XYZ file of C-alpha atoms in Angstrom:
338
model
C -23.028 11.466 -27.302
C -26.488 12.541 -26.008
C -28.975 9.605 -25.638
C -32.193 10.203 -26.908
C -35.626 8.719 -25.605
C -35.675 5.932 -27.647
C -31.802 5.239 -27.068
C -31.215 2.254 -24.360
C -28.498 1.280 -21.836
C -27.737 -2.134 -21.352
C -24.983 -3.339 -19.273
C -24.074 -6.926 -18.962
C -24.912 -8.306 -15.555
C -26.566 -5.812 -14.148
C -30.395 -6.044 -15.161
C -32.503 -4.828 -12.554
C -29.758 -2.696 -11.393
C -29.977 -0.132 -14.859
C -32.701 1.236 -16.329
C -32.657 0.434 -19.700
C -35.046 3.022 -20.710
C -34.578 6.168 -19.303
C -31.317 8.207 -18.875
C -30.616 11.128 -16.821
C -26.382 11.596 -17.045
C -25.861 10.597 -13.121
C -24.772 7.530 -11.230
C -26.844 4.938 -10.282
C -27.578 5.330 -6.539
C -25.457 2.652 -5.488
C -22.488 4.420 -6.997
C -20.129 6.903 -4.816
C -16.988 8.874 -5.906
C -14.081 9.395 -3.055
C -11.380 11.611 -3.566
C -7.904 12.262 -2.148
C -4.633 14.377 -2.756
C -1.503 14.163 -0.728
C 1.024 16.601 -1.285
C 4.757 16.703 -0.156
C 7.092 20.472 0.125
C 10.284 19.519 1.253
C 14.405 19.201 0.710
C 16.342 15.717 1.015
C 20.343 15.946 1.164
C 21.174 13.093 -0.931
C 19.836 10.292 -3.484
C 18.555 12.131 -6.642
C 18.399 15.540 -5.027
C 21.947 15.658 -3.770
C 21.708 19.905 -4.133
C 19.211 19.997 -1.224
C 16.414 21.246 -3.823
C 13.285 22.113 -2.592
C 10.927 20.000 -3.973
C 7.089 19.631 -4.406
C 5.333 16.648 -5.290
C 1.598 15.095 -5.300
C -0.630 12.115 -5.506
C -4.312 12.581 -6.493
C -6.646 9.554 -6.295
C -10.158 9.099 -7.157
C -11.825 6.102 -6.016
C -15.269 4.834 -7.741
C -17.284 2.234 -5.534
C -20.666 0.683 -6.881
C -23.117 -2.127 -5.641
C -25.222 -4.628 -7.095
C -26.796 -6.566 -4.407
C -25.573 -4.460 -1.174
C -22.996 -6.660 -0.338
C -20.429 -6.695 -2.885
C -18.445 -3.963 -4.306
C -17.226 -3.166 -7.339
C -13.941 -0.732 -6.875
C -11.708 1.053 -9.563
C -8.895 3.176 -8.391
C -7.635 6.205 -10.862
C -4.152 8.044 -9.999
C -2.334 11.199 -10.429
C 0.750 11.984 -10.185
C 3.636 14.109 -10.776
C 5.718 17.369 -9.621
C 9.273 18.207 -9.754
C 11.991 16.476 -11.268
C 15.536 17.218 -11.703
C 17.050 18.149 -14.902
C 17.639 14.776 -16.403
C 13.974 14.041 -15.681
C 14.497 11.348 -12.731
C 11.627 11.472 -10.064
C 13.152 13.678 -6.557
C 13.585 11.579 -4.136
C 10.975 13.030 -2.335
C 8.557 11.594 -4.155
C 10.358 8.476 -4.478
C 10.511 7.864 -0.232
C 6.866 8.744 -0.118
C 5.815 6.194 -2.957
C 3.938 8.800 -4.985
C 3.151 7.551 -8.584
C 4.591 9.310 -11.136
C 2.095 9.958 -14.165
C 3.184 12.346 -15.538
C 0.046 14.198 -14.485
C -2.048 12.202 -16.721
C -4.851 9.806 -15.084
C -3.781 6.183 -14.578
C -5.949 3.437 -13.394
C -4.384 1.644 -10.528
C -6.562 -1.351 -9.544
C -10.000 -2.597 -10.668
C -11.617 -5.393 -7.835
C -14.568 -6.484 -7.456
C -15.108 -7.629 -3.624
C -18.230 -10.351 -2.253
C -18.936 -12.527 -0.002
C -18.932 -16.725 -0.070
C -20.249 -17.979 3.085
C -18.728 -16.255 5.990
C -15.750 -15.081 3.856
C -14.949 -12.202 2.127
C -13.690 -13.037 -1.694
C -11.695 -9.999 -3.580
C -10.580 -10.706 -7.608
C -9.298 -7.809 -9.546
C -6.096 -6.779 -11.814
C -3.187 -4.880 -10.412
C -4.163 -5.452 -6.205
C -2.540 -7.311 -3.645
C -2.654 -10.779 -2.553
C -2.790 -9.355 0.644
C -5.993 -7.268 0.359
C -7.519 -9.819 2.698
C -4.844 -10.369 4.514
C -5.922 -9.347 8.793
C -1.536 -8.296 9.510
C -1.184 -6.648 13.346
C 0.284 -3.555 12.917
C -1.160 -0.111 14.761
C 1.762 1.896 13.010
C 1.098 5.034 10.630
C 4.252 4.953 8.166
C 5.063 8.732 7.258
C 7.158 7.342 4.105
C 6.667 4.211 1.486
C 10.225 2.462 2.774
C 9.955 -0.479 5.421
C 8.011 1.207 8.153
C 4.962 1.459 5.783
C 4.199 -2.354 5.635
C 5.789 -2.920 9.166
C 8.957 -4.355 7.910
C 6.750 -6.967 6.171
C 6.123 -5.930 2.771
C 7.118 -8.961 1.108
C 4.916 -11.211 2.936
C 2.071 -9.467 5.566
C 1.891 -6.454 3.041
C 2.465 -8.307 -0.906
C 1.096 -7.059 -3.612
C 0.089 -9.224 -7.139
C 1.248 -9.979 -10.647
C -1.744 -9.066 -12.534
C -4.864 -11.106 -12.446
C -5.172 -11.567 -8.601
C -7.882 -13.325 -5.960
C -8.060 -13.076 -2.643
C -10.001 -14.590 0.231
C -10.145 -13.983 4.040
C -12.189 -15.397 6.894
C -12.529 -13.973 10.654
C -13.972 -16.178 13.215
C -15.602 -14.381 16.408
C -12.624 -15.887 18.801
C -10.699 -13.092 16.834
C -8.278 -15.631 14.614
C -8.276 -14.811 11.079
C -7.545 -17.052 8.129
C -6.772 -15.612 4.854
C -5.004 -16.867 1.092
C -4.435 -15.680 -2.379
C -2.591 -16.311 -5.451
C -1.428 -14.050 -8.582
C -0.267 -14.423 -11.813
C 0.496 -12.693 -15.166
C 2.651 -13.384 -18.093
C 6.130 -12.132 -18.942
C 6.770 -9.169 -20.713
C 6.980 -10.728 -24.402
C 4.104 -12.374 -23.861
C 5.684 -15.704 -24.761
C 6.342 -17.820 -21.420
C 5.075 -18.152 -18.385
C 5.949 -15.202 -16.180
C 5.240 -14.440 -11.857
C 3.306 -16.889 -10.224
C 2.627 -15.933 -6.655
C 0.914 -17.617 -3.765
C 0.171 -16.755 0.057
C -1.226 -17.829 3.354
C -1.769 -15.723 6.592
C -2.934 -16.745 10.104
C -3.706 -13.579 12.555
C -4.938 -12.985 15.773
C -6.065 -10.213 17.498
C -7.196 -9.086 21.206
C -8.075 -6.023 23.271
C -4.626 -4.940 23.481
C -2.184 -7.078 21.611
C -2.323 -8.944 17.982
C 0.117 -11.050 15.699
C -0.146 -11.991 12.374
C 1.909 -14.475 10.130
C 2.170 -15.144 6.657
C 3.981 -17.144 4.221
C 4.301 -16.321 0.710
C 6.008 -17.762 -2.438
C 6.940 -16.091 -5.554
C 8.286 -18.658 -8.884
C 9.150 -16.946 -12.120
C 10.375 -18.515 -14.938
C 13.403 -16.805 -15.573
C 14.425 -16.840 -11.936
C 14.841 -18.904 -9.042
C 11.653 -18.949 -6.773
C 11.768 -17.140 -3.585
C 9.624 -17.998 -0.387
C 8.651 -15.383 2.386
C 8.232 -15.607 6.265
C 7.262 -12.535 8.180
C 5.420 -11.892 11.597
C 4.314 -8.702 12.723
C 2.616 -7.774 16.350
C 1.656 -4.523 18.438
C 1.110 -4.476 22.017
C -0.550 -1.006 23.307
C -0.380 0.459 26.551
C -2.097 3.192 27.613
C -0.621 6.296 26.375
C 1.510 4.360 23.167
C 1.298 1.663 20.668
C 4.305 -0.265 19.778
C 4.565 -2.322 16.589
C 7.344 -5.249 15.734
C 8.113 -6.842 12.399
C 10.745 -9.350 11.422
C 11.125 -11.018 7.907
C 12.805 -13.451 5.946
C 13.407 -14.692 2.567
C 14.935 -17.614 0.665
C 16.287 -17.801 -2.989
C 18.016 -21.105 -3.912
C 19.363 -21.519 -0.155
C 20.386 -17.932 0.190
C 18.753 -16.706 3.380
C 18.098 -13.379 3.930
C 16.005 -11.311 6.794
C 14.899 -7.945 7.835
C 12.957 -5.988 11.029
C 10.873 -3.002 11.996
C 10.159 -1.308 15.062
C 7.732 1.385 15.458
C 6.159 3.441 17.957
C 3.056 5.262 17.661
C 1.649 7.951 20.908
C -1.840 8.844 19.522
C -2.463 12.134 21.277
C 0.356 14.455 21.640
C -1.182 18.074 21.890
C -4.334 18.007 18.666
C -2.152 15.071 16.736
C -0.158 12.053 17.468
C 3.716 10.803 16.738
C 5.120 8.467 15.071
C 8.723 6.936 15.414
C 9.935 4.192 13.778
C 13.996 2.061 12.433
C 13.674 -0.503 10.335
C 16.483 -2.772 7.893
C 16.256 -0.492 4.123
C 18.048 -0.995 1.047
C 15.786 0.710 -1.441
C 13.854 -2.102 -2.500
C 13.208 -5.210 -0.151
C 14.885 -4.102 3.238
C 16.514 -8.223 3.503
C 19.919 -8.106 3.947
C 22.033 -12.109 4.051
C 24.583 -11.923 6.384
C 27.095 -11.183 4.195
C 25.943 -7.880 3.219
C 26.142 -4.564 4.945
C 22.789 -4.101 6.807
C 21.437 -0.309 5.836
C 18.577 0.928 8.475
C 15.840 3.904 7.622
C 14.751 6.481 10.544
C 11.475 8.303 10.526
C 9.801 10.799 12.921
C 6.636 12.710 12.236
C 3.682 14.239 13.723
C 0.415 13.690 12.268
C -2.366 16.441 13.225
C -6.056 16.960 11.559
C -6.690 21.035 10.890
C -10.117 19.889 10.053
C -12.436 16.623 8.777
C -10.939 17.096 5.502
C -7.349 17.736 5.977
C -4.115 16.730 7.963
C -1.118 18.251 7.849
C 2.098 16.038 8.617
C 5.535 17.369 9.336
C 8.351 14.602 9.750
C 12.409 13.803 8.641
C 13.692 10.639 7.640
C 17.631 9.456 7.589
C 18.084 6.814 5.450
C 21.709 4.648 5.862
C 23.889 4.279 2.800
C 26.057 1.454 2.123
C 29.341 4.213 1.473
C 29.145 8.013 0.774
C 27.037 10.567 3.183
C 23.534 9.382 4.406
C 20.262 10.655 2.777
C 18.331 12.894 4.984
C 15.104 14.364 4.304
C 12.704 16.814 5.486
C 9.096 17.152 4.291
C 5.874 18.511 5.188
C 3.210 15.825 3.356
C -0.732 17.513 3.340
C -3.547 14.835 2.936
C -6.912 16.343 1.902
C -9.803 14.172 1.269
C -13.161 15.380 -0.419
């Protein structure tokens, strides 16, 4: 489709903003394009891969960001994904501990928000994003994989993501407390009865040196028995390291279950920093009730920039299973951002 000169472009909302006469094939000037692609080389004794494969994986995204009054933004988020597989097709395990989506290389969007401000307060609505986009948390750690140490042992709380249609509002006061909320919901899969219904609160503070957040979330489904969420997380940082703490817990019909992180971070270590962090890790949640056999998940790395545009990030992980040999991994993950 070429427009011609007599052709038009209207969009709803945004008079003032388009110009409804003349075309010229670009983006309007409030409109910027961000790009990223992390890729992962690497063999992992165990899981999926149990043949110590070498595998490679990646995870393009491309980020569009526009504005209509200078203060808002409107954000979609497009993914990429894909690499090696084993013969039956299942994602390595690779790219399964480093949370890269799987799209089969084709492009995939991940999250559409729009983000403005009411008052003080920052408001963010959208499909597919987290409750917790507003959410302050009190965590200095850089997670090397997706498991437990990524949200600070939090995930299900600090670090939750939505249902579907999702909103989202959060409010910092100058004494440094922060206030935020949000709630999520979306129907089942047959489209026939009510499906997740999520809620959450989080309080947060943070200082020079020291922060703690905590949160409270509740997740009710239909089907299933609603669950409620506790978690804390804090840092404290000294003057050559940062170290980061996170405890959870969760409750399902008056079983009780609970999890924790701890994490160290050294920022400069020679041109990069390290990262070393244990945390509970069963593959999905990382709660464990006290009848169950508590797994953990190591991680190591070291994080170093070649250049503005590119990091390079060696690291292992050992990840406890419940009965057979442990899963232990090591990867090399690139970041490049253009």
């Amino acid at each position: 489709f070429t427009p011609s000169s007599n052709d038009s472009l209207l969009l709803s909302g945004g008079e003032g903003l388009v110009d409804t006469t003349d075309y010229d094939g670009g983006f309007s000037e409030t409109t910027t394009a961000s790009f990223s692609l992390d890729t992962v080389i690497g063999a992992v004794d165990g899981g999926n891969d149990a043949t110590e494969a070498v595998t490679f994986d990646y995870q393009m995204g491309i980020g569009l960001s526009t504005s209509f009054t200078g203060e808002d933004s409107l954000d979609v988020t497009i993914d990429i994904g894909g690499g090696t597989a084993d013969t039956t097709d299942v994602e390595s395990e690779a790219s399964s501990i480093m949370g890269y989506d799987t799209t089969d290389g084709k492009l995939v969007v991940d999250g559409i928000t729009y983000t403005f401000p009411l008052g003080g307060a920052t408001v963010v609505v959208g499909d597919t994003t987290d409750i917790s986009s507003t959410f302050t948390g009190a965590c200095t750690y850089s997670a090397f994989t997706d498991a437990t140490p990524d949200d600070c042992g939090t995930k299900n709380s600090l670090g939750v993501g939505g249902n579907g249609v999702t909103a989202s509002i959060g409010y910092a006061f100058d004494s440094g407390i922060s206030l935020a909320g949000g709630v999520s919901s979306t129907k089942s899969a047959i489209m026939t009865e009510e499906g997740t219904d999520s809620f959450g609160i989080e309080g947060a503070y943070s200082a020079d040196s020291y922060g703690v957040a905590v949160a409270y979330v509740s997740k009710d489904n239909a089907t299933s028995p609603e669950t409620t969420y506790w978690g804390v997380n804090g840092y404290y940082t000294f003057d050559a390291a940062s170290v980061s703490v996170g405890l959870e817990t969760s409750d399902t019909s008056g079983v009780e279950k609970s999890g924790y992180f701890v994490g160290v971070s050294i920022p400069e270590v020679g041109p990069g920093s390290v990262n070393v962090a244990a945390a509970t890790y069963n593959g999905s949640d990382g709660l464990f009730a006290d009848t169950e056999t508590e797994t953990l998940i190591y991680e190591a790395s070291y994080s170093y920039p070649i250049n503005d545009g590119m990091t390079v990030t060696p690291g292992m992980f050992i990840k406890e299973v419940a009965t057979g040999d442990d899963d232990t991994g090591v990867l090399v993950k690139t970041s490049f951002s253009f």
